[in-house]
JSON list of C-alpha atoms in Angstrom, two decimals:
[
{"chain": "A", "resi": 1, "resn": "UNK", "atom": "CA", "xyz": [-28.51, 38.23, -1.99]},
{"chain": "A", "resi": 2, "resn": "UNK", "atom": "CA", "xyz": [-31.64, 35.93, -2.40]},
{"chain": "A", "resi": 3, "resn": "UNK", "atom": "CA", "xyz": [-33.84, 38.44, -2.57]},
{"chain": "A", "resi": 4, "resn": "UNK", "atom": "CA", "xyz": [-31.97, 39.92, -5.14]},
{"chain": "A", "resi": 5, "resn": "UNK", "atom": "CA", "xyz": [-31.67, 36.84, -7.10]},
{"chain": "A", "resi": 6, "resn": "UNK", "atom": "CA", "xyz": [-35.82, 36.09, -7.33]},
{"chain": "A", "resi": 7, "resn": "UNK", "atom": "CA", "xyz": [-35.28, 39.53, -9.45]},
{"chain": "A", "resi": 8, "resn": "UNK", "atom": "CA", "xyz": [-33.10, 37.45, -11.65]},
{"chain": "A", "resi": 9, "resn": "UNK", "atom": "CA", "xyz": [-34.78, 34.47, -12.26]},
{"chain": "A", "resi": 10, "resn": "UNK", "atom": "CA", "xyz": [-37.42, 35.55, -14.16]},
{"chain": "A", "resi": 11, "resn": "UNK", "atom": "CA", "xyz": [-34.55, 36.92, -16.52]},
{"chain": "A", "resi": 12, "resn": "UNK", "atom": "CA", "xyz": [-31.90, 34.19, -16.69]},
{"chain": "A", "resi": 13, "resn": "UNK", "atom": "CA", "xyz": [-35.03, 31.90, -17.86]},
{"chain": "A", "resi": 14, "resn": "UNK", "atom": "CA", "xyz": [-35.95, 34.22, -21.33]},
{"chain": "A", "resi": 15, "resn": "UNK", "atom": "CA", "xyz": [-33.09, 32.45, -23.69]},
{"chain": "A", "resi": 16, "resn": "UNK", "atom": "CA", "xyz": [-34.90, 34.69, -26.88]},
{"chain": "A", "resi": 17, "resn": "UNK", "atom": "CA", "xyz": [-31.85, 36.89, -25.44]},
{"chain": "A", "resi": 18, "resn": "UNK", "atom": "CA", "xyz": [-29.72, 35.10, -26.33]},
{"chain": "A", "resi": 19, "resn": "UNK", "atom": "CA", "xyz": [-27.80, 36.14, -30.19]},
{"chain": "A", "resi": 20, "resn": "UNK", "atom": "CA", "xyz": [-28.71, 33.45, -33.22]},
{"chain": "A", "resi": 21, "resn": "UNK", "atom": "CA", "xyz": [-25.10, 33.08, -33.20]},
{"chain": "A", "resi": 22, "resn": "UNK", "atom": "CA", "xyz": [-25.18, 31.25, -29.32]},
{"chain": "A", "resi": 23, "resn": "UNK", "atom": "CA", "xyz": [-28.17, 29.09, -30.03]},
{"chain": "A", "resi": 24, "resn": "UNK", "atom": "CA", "xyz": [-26.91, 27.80, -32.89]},
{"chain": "A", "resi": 25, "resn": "UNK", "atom": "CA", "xyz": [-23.16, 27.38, -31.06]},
{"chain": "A", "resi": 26, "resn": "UNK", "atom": "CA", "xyz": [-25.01, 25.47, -27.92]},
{"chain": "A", "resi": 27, "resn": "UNK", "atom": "CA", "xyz": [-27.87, 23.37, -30.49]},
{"chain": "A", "resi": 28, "resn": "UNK", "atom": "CA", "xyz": [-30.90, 22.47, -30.06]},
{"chain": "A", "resi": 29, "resn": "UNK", "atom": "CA", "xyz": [-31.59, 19.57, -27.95]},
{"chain": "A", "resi": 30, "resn": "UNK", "atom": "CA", "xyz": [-32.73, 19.95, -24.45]},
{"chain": "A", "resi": 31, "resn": "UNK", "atom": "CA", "xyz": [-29.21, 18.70, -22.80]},
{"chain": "A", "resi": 32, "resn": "UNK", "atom": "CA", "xyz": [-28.27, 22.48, -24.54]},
{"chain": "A", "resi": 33, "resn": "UNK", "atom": "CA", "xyz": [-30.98, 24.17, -23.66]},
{"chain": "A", "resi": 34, "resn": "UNK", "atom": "CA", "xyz": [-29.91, 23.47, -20.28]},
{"chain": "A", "resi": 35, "resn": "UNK", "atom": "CA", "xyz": [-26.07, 24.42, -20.83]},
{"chain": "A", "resi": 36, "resn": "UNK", "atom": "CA", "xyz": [-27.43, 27.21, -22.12]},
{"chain": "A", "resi": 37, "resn": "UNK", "atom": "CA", "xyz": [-29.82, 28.50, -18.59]},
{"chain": "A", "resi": 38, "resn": "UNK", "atom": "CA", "xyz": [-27.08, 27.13, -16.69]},
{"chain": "A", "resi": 39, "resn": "UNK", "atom": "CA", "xyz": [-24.73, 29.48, -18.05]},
{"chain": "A", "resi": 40, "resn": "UNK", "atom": "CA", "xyz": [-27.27, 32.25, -17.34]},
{"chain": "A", "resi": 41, "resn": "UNK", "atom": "CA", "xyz": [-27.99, 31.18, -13.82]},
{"chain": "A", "resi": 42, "resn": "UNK", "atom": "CA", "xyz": [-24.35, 31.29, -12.71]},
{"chain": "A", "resi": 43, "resn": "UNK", "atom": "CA", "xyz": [-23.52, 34.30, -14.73]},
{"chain": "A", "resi": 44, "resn": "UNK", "atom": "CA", "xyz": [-26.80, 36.04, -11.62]},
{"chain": "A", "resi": 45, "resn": "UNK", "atom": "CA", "xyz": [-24.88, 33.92, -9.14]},
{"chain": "A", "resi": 46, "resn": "UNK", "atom": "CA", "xyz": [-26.60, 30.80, -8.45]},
{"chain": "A", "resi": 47, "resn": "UNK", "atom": "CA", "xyz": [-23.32, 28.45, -7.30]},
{"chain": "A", "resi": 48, "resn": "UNK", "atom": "CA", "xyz": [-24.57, 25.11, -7.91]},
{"chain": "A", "resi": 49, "resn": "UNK", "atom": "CA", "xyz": [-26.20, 24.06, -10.68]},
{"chain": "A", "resi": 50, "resn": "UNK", "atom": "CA", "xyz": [-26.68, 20.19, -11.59]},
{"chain": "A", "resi": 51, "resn": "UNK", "atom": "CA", "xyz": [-28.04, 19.22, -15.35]},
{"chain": "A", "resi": 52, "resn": "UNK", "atom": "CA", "xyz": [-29.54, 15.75, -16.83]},
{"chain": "A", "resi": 53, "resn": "UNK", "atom": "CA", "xyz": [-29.17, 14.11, -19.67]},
{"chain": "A", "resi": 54, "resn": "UNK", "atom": "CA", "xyz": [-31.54, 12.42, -22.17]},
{"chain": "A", "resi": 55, "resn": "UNK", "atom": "CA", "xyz": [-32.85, 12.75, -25.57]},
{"chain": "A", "resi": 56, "resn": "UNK", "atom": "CA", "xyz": [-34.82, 10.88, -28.16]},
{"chain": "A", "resi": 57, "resn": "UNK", "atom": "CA", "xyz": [-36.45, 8.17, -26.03]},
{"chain": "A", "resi": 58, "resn": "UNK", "atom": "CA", "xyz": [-33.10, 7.45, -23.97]},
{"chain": "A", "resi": 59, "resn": "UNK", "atom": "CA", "xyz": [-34.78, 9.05, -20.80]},
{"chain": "A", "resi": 60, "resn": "UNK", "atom": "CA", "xyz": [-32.20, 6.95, -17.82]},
{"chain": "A", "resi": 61, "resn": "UNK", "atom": "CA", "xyz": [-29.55, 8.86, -19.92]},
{"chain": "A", "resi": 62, "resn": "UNK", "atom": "CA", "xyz": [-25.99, 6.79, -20.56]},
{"chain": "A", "resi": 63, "resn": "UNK", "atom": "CA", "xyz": [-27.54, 3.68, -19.11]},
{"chain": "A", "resi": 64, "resn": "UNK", "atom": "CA", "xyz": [-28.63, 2.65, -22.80]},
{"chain": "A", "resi": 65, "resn": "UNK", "atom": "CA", "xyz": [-27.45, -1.05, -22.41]},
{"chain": "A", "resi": 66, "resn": "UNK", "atom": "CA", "xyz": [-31.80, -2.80, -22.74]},
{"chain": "A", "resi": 67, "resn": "UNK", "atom": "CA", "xyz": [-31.51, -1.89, -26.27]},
{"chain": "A", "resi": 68, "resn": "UNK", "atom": "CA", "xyz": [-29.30, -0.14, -28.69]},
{"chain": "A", "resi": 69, "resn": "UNK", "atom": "CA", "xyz": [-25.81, 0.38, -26.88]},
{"chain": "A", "resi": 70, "resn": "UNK", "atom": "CA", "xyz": [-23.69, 2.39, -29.78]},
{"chain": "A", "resi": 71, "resn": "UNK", "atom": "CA", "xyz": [-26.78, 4.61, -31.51]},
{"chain": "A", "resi": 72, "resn": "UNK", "atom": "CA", "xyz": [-27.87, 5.81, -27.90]},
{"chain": "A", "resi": 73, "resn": "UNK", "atom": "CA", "xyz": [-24.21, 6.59, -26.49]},
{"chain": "A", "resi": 74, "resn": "UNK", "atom": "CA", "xyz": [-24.13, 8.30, -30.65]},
{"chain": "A", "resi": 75, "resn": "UNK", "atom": "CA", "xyz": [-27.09, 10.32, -29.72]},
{"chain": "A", "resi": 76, "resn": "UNK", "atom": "CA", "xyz": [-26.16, 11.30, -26.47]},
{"chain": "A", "resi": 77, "resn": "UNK", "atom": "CA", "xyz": [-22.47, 12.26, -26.89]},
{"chain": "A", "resi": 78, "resn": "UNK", "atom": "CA", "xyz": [-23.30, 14.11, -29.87]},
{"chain": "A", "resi": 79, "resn": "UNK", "atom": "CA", "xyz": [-25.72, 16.33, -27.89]},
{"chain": "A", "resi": 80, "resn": "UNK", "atom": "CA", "xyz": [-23.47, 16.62, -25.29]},
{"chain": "A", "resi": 81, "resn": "UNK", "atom": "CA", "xyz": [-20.26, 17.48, -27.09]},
{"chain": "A", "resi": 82, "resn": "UNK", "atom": "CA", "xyz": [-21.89, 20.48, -28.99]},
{"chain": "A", "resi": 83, "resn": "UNK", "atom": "CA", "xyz": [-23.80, 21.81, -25.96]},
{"chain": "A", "resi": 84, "resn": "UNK", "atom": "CA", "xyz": [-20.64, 21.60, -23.63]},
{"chain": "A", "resi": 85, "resn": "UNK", "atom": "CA", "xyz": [-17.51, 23.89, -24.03]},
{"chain": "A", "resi": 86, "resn": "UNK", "atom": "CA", "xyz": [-13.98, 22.30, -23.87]},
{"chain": "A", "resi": 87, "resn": "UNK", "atom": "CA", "xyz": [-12.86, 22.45, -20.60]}
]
């Protein structure tokens, strides 16, 4: 099974695959861009998959409390919510 997923890798990494329609549906911040080859690495089988989030300076992600509290939660949750599918 590993061996078969090194094969896969290369694969699950080339998101030009992906339709206009899905990259516009996922964004384009990184926090998507990550959804995004998540998606791709558990639809070859990888079982555990862990992401981070940060964009636009806010790089220790929700802990946005040193400076501007409600426009870096704004940021972040916005990125987040379109990236993420309803659970």
């Amino acid at each position: 099974m590993a061996f078969r997923m090194q094969f896969a890798v290369p694969e699950a990494f080339d998101l030009t695959k992906e339709s206009k329609s899905t990259l516009e549906m996922y964004g384009g911040s990184e926090y998507a861009k990550g959804c995004l080859l998540a998606r791709r690495l558990i639809e070859r089988g990888v079982r555990t998959i862990q992401l981070s989030h940060s964009i636009d300076g806010y790089d220790i992600a929700w802990d946005t409390g040193h400076g501007d509290i409600a426009g870096g939660h704004t940021k972040l949750a916005r990125a987040w919510t379109r990236a993420s599918p309803p659970c």
